[in-house]
Each structure stands twice: as C-alpha cells, then as structure tokens.
Coordinates of C-alpha atoms in Angstrom, one line a residue:
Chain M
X1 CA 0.0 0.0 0.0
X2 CA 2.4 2.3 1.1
X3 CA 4.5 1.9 -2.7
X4 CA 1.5 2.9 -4.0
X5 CA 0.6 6.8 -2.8
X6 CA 4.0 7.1 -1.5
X7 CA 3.7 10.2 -4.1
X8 CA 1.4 11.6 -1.3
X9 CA 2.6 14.7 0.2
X10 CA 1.6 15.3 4.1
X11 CA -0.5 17.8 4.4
X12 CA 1.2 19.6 7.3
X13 CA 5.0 21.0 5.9
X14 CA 6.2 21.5 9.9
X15 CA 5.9 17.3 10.4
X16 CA 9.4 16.9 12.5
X17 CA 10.5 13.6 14.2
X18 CA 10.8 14.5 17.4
X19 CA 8.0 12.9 19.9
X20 CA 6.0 15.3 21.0
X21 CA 3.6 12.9 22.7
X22 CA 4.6 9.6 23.8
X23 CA 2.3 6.8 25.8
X24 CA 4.4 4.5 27.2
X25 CA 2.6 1.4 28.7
X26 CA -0.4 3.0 29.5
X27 CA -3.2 1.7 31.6
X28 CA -6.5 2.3 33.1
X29 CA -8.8 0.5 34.9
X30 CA -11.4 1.6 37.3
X31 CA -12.8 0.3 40.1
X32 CA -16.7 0.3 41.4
X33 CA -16.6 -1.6 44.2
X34 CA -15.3 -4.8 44.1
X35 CA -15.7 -4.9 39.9
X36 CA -12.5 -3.9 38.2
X37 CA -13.3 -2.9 34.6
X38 CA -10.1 -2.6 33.1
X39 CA -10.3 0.2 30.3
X40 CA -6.8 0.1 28.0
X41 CA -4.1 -2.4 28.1
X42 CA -0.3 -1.7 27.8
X43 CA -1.1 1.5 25.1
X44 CA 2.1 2.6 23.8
X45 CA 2.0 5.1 20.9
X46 CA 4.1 7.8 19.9
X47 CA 3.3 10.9 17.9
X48 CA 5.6 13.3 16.6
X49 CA 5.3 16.7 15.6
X50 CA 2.8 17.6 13.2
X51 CA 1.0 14.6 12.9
X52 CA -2.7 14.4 12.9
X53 CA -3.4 11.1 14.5
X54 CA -6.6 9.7 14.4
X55 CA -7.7 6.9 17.0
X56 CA -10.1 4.6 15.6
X57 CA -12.2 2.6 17.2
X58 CA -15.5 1.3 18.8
X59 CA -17.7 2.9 21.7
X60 CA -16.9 2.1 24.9
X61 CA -12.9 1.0 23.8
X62 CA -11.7 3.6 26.0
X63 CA -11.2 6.2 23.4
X64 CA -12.5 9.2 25.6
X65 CA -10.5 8.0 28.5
X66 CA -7.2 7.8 26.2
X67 CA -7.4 11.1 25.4
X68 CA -8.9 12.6 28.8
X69 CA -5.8 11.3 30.1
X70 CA -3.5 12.9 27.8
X71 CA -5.3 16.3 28.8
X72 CA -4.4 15.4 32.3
X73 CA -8.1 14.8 33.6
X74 CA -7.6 11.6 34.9
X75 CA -4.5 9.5 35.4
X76 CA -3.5 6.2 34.3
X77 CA -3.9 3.3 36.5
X78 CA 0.1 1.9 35.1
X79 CA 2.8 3.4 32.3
X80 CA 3.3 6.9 31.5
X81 CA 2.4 9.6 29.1
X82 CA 4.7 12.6 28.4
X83 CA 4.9 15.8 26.3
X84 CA 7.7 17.4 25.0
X85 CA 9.7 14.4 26.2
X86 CA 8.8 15.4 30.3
X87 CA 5.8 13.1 32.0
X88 CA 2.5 15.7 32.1
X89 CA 1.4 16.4 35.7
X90 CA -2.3 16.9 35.5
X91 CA -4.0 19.4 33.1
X92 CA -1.6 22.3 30.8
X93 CA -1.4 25.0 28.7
X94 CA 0.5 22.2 26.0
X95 CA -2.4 20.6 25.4
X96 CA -6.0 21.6 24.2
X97 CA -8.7 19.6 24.5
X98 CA -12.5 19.9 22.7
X99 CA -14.8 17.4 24.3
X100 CA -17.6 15.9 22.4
X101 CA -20.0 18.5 23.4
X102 CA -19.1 22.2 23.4
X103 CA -19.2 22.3 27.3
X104 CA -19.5 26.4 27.1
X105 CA -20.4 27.9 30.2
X106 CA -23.8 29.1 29.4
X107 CA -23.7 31.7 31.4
X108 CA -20.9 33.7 30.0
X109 CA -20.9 35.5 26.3
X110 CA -18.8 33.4 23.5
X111 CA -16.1 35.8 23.8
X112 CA -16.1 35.5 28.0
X113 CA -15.7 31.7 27.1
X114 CA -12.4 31.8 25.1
X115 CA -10.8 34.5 27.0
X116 CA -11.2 32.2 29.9
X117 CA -9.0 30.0 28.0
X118 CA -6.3 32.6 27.4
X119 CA -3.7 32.4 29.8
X120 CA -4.3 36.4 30.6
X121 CA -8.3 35.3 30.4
X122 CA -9.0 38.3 28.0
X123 CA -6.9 41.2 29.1
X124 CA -5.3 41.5 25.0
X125 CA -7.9 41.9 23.4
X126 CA -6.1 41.3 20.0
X127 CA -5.4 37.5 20.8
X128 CA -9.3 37.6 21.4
X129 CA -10.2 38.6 18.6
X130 CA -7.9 36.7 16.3
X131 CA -9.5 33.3 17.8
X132 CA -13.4 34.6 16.8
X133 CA -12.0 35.4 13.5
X134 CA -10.1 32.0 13.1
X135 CA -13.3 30.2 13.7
X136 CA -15.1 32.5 12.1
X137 CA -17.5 33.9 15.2
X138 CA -16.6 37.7 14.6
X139 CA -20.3 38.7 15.1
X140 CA -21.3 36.4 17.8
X141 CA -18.5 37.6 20.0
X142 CA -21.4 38.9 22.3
X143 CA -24.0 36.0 21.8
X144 CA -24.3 33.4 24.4
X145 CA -23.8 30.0 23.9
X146 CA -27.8 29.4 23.7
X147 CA -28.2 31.1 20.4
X148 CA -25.7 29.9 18.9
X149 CA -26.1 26.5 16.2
X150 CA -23.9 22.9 17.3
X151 CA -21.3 24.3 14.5
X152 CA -20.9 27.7 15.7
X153 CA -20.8 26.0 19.7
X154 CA -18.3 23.4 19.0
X155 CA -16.3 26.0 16.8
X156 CA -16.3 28.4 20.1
X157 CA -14.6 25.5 22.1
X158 CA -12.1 24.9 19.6
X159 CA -11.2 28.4 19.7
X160 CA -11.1 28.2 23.7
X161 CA -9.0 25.2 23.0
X162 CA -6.8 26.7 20.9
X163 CA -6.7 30.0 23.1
X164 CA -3.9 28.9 25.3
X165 CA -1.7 28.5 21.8
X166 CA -1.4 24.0 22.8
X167 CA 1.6 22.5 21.4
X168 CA -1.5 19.3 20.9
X169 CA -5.0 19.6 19.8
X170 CA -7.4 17.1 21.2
X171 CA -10.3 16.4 19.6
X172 CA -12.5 14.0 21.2
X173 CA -15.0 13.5 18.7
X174 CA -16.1 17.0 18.1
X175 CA -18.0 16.9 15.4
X176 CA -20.0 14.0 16.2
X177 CA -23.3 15.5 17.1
X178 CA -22.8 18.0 14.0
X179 CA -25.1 17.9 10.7
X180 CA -23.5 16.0 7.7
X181 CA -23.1 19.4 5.8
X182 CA -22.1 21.4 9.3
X183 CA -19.5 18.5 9.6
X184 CA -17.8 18.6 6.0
X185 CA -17.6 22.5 6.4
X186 CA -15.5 21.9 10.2
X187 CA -13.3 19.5 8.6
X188 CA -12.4 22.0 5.9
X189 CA -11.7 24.2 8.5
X190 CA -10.4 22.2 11.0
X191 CA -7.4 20.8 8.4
X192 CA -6.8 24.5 7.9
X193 CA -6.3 25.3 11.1
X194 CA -3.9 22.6 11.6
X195 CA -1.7 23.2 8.7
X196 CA -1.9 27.3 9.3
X197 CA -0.8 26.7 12.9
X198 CA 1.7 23.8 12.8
X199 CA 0.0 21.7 15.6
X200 CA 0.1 18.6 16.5
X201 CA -3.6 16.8 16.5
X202 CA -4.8 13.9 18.3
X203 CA -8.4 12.7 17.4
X204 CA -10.5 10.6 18.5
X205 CA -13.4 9.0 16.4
X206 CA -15.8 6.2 15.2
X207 CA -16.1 8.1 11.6
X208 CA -13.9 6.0 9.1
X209 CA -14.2 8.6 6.5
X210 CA -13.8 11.2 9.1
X211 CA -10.6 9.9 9.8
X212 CA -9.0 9.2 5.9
X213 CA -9.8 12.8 4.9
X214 CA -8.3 14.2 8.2
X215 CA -5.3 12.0 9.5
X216 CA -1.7 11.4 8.5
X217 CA -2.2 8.1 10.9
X218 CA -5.0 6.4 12.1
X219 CA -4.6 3.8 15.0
X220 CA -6.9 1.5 15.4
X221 CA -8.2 0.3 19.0
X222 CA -8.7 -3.3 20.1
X223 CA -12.3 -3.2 22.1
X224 CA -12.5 -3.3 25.8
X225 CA -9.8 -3.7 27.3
X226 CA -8.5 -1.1 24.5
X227 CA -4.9 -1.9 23.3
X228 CA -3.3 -0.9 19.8
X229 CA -4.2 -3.3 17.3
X230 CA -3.1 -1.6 14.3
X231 CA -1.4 2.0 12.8
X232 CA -2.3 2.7 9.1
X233 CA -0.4 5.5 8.1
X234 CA -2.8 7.6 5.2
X235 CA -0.6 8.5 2.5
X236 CA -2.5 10.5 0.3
X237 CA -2.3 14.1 -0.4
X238 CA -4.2 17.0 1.1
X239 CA -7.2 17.8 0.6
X240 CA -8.6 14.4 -0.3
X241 CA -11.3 13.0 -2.2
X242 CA -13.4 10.9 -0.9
X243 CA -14.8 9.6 -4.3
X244 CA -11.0 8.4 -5.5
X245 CA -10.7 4.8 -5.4
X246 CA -7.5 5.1 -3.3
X247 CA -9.9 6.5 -0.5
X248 CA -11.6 3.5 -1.3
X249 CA -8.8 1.2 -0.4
X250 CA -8.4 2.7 2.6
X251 CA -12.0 2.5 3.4
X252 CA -11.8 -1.1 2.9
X253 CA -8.7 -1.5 5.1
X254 CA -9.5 0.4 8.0
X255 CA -13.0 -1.8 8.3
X256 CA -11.6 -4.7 7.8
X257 CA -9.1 -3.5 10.7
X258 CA -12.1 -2.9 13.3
X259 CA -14.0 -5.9 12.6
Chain Y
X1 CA -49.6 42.9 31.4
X2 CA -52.7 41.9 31.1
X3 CA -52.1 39.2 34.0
X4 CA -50.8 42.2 36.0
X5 CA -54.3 43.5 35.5
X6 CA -56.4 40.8 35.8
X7 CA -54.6 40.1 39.3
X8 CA -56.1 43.7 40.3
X9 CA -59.9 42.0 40.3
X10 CA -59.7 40.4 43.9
X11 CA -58.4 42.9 45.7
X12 CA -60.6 45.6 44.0
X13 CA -63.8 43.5 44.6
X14 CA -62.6 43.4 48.2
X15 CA -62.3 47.0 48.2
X16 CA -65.7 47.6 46.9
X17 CA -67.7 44.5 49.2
X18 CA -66.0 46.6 52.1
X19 CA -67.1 49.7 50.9
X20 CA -70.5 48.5 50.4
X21 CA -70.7 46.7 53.3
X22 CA -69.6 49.9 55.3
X23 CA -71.8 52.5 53.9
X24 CA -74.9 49.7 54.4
X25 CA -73.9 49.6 58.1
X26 CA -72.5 46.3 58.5
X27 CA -70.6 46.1 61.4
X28 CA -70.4 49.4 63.0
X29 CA -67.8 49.6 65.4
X30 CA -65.6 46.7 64.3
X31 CA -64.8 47.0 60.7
X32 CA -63.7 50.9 60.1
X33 CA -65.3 52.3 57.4
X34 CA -62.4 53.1 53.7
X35 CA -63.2 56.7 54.6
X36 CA -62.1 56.3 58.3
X37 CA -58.8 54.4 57.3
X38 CA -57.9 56.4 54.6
X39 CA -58.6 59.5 56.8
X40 CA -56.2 58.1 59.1
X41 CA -53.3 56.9 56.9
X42 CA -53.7 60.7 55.9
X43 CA -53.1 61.8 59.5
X44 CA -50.3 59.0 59.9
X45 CA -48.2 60.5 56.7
X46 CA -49.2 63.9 57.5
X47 CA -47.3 63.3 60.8
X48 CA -44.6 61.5 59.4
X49 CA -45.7 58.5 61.5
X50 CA -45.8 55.8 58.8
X51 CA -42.6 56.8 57.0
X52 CA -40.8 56.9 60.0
X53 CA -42.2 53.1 61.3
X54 CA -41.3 52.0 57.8
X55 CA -38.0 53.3 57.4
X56 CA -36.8 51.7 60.4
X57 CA -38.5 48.2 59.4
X58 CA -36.7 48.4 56.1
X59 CA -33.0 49.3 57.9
X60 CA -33.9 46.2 60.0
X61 CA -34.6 44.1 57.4
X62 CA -31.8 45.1 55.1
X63 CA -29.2 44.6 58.3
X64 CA -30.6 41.2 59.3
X65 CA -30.8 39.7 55.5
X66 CA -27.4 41.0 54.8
X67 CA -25.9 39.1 58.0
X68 CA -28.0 36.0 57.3
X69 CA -26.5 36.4 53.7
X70 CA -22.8 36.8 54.3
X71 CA -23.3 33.7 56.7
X72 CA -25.2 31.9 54.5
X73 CA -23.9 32.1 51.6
X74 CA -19.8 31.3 52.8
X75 CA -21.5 28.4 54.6
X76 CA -23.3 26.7 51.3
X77 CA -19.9 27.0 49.8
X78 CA -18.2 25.3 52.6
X79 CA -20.8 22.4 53.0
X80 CA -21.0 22.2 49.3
X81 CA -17.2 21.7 49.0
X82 CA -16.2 20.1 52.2
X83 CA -18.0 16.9 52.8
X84 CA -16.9 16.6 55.9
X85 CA -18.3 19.8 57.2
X86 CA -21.7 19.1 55.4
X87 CA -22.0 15.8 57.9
X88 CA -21.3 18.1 61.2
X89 CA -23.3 20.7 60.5
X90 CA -26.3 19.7 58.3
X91 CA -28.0 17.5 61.3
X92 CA -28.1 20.6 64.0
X93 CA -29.3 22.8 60.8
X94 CA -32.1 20.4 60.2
X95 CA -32.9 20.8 63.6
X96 CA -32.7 24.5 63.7
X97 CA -35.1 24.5 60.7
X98 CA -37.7 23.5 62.5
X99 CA -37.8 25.7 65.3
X100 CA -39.6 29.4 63.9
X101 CA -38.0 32.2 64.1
X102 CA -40.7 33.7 66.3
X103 CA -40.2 30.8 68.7
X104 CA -36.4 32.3 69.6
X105 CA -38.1 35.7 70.2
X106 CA -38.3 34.9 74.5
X107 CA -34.7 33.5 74.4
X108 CA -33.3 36.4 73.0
X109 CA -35.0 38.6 75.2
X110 CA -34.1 37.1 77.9
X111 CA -30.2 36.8 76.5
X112 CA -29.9 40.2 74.0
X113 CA -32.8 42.5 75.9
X114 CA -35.2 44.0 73.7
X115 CA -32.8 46.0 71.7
X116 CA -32.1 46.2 68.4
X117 CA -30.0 42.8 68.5
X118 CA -32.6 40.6 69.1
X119 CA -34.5 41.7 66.2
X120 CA -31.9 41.7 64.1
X121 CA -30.9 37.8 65.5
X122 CA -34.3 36.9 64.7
X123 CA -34.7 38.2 61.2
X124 CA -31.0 36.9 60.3
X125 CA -32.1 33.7 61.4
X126 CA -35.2 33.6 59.3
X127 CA -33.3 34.3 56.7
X128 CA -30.5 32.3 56.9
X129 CA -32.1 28.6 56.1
X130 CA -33.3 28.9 52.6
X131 CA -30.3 31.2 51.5
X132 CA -28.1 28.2 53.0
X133 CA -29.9 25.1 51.7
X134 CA -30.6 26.9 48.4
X135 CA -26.6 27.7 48.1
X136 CA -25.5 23.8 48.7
X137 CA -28.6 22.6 46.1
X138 CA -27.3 25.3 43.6
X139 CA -23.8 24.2 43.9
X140 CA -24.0 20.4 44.3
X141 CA -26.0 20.6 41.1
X142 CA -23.1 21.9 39.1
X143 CA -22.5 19.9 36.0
X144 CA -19.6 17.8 36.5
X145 CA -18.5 18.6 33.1
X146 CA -18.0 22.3 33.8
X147 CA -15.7 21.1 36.7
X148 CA -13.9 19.4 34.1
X149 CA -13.6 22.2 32.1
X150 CA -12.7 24.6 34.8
X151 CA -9.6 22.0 36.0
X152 CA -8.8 21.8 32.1
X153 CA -8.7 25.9 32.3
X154 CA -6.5 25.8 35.2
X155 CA -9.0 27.8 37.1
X156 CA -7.7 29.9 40.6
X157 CA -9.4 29.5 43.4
X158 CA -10.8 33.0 42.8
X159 CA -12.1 31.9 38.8
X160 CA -13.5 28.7 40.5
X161 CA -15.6 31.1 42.4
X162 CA -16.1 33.9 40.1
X163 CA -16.5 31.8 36.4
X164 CA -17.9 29.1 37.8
X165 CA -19.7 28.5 41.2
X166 CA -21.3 31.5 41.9
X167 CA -22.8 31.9 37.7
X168 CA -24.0 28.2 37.6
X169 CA -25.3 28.6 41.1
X170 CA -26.8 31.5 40.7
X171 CA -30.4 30.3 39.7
X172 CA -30.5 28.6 43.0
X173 CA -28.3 31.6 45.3
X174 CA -31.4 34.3 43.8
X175 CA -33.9 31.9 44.4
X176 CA -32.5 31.2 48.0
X177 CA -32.1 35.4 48.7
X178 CA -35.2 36.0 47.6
X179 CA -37.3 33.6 50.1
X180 CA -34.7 34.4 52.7
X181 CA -35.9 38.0 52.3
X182 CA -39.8 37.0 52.1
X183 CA -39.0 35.1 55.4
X184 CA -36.9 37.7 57.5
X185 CA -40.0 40.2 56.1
X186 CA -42.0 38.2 57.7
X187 CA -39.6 36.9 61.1
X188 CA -39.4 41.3 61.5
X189 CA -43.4 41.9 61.8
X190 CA -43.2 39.6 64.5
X191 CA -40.0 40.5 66.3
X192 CA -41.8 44.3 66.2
X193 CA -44.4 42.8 67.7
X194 CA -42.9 41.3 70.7
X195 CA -39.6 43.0 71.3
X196 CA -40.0 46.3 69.9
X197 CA -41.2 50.4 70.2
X198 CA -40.9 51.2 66.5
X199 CA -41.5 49.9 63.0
X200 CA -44.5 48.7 61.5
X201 CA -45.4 45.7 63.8
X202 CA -44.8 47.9 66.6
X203 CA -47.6 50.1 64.9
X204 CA -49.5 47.3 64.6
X205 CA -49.5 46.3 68.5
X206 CA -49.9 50.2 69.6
X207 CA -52.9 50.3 67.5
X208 CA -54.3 47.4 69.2
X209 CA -53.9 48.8 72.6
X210 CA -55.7 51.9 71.4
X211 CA -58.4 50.1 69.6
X212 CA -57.6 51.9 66.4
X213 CA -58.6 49.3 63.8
X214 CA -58.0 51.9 61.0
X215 CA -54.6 51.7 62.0
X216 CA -54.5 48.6 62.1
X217 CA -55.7 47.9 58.6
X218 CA -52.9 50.8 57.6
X219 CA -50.2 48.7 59.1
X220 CA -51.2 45.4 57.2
X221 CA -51.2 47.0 54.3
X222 CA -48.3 48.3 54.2
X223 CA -47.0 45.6 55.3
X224 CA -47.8 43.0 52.5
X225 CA -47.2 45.8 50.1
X226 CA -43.8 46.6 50.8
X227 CA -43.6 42.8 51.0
X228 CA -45.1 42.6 47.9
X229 CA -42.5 45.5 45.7
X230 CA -39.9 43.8 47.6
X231 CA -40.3 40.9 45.2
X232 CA -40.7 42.4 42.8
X233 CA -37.6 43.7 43.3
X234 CA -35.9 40.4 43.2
X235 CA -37.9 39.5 40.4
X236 CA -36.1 42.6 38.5
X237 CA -33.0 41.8 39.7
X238 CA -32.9 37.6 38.8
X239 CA -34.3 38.8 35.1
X240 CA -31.4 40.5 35.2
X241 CA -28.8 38.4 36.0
X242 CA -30.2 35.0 34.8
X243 CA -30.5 36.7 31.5
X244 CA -28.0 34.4 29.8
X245 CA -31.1 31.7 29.9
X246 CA -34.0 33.6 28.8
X247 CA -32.2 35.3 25.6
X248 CA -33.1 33.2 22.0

C-alpha cells in the first residue's frame, strides 16, 4: 500500500520527528466496588510533531478515556504519558482539548468563554479577537452559547482550545453530534487550522471517513480492554477526495481493521 | 400585562364589598369604614408617623438579611465543597429549621434584651435557612463537566468562584435570597411585635392597645405591600442576572 501513494505529500509542511507525545505502557482501569473494569491495556504510541493522529475505534474502547488522560483529567492506573519528552502532571497549557459537546459555560458570552481559555483570560484583546475570527465567530462575539447552532458551539470550544496556543490539539469527537453538511464544512476548517498553525492533533473518532480525509495516521483500538491493534499510516495528499478509489482502499482496510 | 391587570380583580372586589358593606352599616364599630382608614393613613403620613415606622422596618430588614446572607452564603460554599463539614453541620441545621424564628423571640430577650440585636438575631435567622440550603442545592448541582472544564482551564481559586460556582449557582443563590428575604420580612413583623417600640409591627400592637382598627388595617397593608414590591424587586433583579437563559 504504502509503494503505492507514497507520491502523497503530508498535508502539514512543519511534520518533524521528534516525539512530542509519547504513551508508554499506558493503563486504566477503574474500580466500582469490588468490579474492576479494566479500560486500555499496555497502550504505547508515539506521535511526533505535526501529525494528525486519528484513534479509531468502537464505543466504549476507552477512546474518551485515552485522550482525557492525555489532557491530564484523569490518570492512568500503570505506564506513563509525556509531552515534549517530560511526564505531564495533571491538566496544561500544552495541550487543548475539545470534548464531544461544546461544554461552554452558558452563562458567560462566547467571547467571555475563550478568553477564559487565554492564559491572561482576555486582558489583549487582539489575541481575542484573532480566535473569533479563526473560527469564524466575529459577530457572535457577544451572543451566548444558547443562540448559537452545534457548528458555531463546537467552533467556540475549539477556539477556547486553541486560546492557550497547545503544542496538541485534542479532539474528542467534536464533530460527532454536528449535521453531515455542518461536519464537511468543520473538517475544511479544522485541516486549515492545523496546517496554518503547525499543531500537532490527536483525534478521537468512530467516523472512518472522518478519519481518511483528516489524519496522517489512524490507529486502530482493540475493544475493551483497549490496546493498539493496528497503525495505518494515510498517504494521500491534502485535501482528499473521498470519491478516488484510493480513499476507497483505505475504506476497505480500516473496516476490515475494526471488525 | 394583562395578567398584571387581571390580578387587580380580587383585591378591588374586596375593596368595593368593604365599601358596600360599610356604607350599608354592617358592622359598625368593628370593621372601620375606607373613609375612616384612609382619613387616618392621611393623618399618619401627615405626621410623618408611617414613613418613620417604615424606614426603620426596612434598615432592620436590610441589616438582618445581609448578616443571614454573608453567613449563609460562605456556609453553602463550605458544606458544598467540604463533605466533611456538610455531615457536622447539616443534622443541627435540620434541627434549627424547625424551630420558627418567632419561637427564639423569649430567648433572646431574655439573652440580648429587647434592643435592636434581638431583632436583628431573629430576622437573620429567618433568613439564613433557605439562602443556605438553596446555596448547597445550587452548587452540588453543578454539571460535572464544567468542573472538568474549569480544572482543564487551570481555574484559581478565585475563577473557580467567580466563572464558575457563583454563575452556575446562581439560579438557585437568587432563588434562596429572595425567600430568605420573604421570610426575614416576615420573622421582622413579629419581632416588632414582641420585642420592639418602632417599626411597623410595633404600629400594629400600639394600634391594638388603642383600639384603632383603622390603624391597624394601615399597618397590614403596608406591610404586605412593601412585602409585595420587595419581590418584585428580586424578580427585576434575577431577570437580570439570569439573563444568559431567557435570551433566543
């Protein structure tokens, strides 16, 4: 496969090899009681600079939990995860993460919300207002988050996200509850944001399509406990088509990886 | 609007039964006729009577809700928070709730005298319960995923406060003021009543000894009135601040 697009050129020109994110043995398992659930088995990945990794898998494979733990929510139960080379203590300003549902605080306007994820919460307002206009929400800078539309939501936490200027982007399936045309337009803008800004993106999804058009690797999850089963790296060039029967192949490939 | 208006109809067909019921000679002797009553409230305002009884209800009131507040309110956040301080305290509050406010009125007296401390005691404490329970409901009832969010934020202990518990609470902290005032309102007409030689229940109890039932009629007036544009007040006031959930 890989002889065959190897013509593919990665969409992000600032791809380095140096790890910026490395799970190393990672583990979780929780505990109710006397029930142990155990969530992901021995995980080790590493992603360098500039990737956009895509974790594949199916519900309840501990996706969320992967990357909740990367943010620095929760902590694994064995191994260790590290950023820039250094083990990550709790949640920081290196990483951004956008949950699966916007999470805005209702109560505050949509540009209240992303200052609160600048590290001078708001005082420049120039950094304000270059993350409305990056995701577009110019005029709904004094809107709160109940009139806004899922897109315009979830685009206000990726700019609150993004606010604190993350080395990594976390996506944990953001554009999941979003319309099919709301969700072609994101990805447009969500691989332009990546390329513009030279991040590094970790994603999280059950959308195999979703994952060919965005990712320069998609790793597929083992179900429960979740474990690495495979890494398929996507070598076609940027933007891609999802009618091209090299998508196709893909396509094919990644299913026949989850089944 | 119109509900506004409609709500007028009882207390105007009141009004006018009274009236009737007066100039038909129903009563004479016990129920004052309008004319007497508002002849009196005349004389009251004319001497500067009324306003005098009804500014020093309202300093009472605003001192003893602002106490039970600042208490209160500190407290919710504590039991809220601190588990361990919920399971101390929460079984000698739910005991405390059920004693009245009124009932305390011959303790203090006995303890404070019958100056201005035991009133204001007495209308803090009224006060105090629903502003308390109301703060540890509100905050309890967070969403765990703004927590989340707040942690992922790297809040301070001051944007914990500010950003998070005090807006997401606040539904539940207005809702809590806003009874505690109704009650301490209330807990004051009584205090004036027992332990007191101004303000409007005072006015009520002086008319009593007199035998002025026009006076009487005055003072219960006023007092649910007042009551009354006190919540409205509020009602202003949590429009105001809650408006994040009413705008479309």
């Amino acid at each position: 496969m890989k002889d065959t697009y190897s013509d593919g050129k990665a969409g992000n020109d600032s791809i380095s090899t140096a790890p910026v994110l490395e799970l190393m043995n990672v583990s979780k398992e929780y505990r109710k009681g006397t029930r142990r659930l155990l969530a992901l088995k021995d995980l080790s990945l590493t992603v360098n600079g500039g990737e956009f990794v895509t974790i594949l898998g199916q519900s309840g494979c501990g996706k969320t939990t992967l990357l909740h733990m990367i943010a620095g929510l929760e902590e694994p139960t064995a191994g260790e995860i590290r950023v820039g080379g250094k083990p990550i203590r709790g949640p920081g300003r290196d990483r951004g993460l956008v949950f699966q549902e916007p999470r805005l605080f209702p109560w505050a306007t949509v540009a209240h919300n992303i200052s609160l994820g600048l590290p001078d919460r708001g005082r420049d307002q120039r950094k304000l207002e270059e993350l409305l206009e990056l995701v577009g929400l110019e005029d709904f800078a004094q809107a709160y988050p109940k009139e806004l539309s899922g897109g315009m939501a979830q685009r206000a936490a990726l700019a609150r996200a993004l606010a604190g200027s993350p080395r990594i982007l976390l996506l944990d399936e953001p554009l999941g509850a979003l319309d099919a045309v709301t969700r072609l337009r994101m990805q447009v803008q969500l691989m332009r944001i990546w390329q513009e800004n030279s991040l590094t993106v970790v994603a999280v999804t059950h959308d195999i399509d979703e994952a060919i058009v965005l990712s320069t690797r998609i790793v597929i999850l083992s179900p429960r406990p979740g474990t690495v089963k495979r890494v398929i790296p996507v070598e076609l060039p940027y933007p891609r088509n999802r009618t091209a029967p090299e998508f196709n192949i893909y396509r094919q490939e990644l299913l026949g990886a989850l089944e | 609007m119109k509900r506004g208006v409609r709500g007028l109809a009882a207390p105007l067909l009141i009004i006018l039964l009274w009236w009737l019921g007066a100039e038909s000679g129903v009563g004479p002797g016990i129920l004052p006729h309008p004319r007497e009553v508002l002849a009196a409230l005349a004389d009251l305002a004319a001497r500067g009577e009324l306003q005098a009884h009804i500014r020093i209800s309202l300093l009472r009131v605003i001192q003893g809700f602002f106490l039970a507040a600042g208490l209160a309110i500190p407290a919710g956040i504590l039991a809220a928070g601190f588990s361990p301080f919920a399971e101390y305290i929460l079984p000698l509050l739910g005991f405390l709730r059920q004693v009245p406010p009124v009932a305390w009125i011959p303790v203090l007296i006995m303890v404070l005298g019958i100056g201005e401390a035991t009133k204001l005691a007495v209308i803090a404490y009224a006060a105090f319960f629903p502003i308390f329970v109301n703060a540890v409901l509100g905050i309890t009832q967070i969403d765990h995923h703004f927590w989340e969010v707040a942690r992922l934020l790297e809040f301070s202990p001051k944007e914990y406060l500010r950003e998070l518990i005090l807006p997401a609470a606040a539904p539940s902290l207005i809702a809590g003021l806003r009874l505690g005032m109704s009650n301490s309102w209330r807990a004051l007409v009584a205090a004036e009543m027992l332990a007191a030689f101004s303000g409007l229940g005072y006015m009520l109890m002086a008319a009593r000894s007199l035998v002025r039932m026009d006076e009487m009629f005055i003072g219960i007036a006023v007092i649910g009135l007042l009551g009354l544009a006190i919540d409205w007040g509020w009602k202003l006031l949590e429009g105001y601040v809650l408006r994040w959930q009413s705008r479309e």
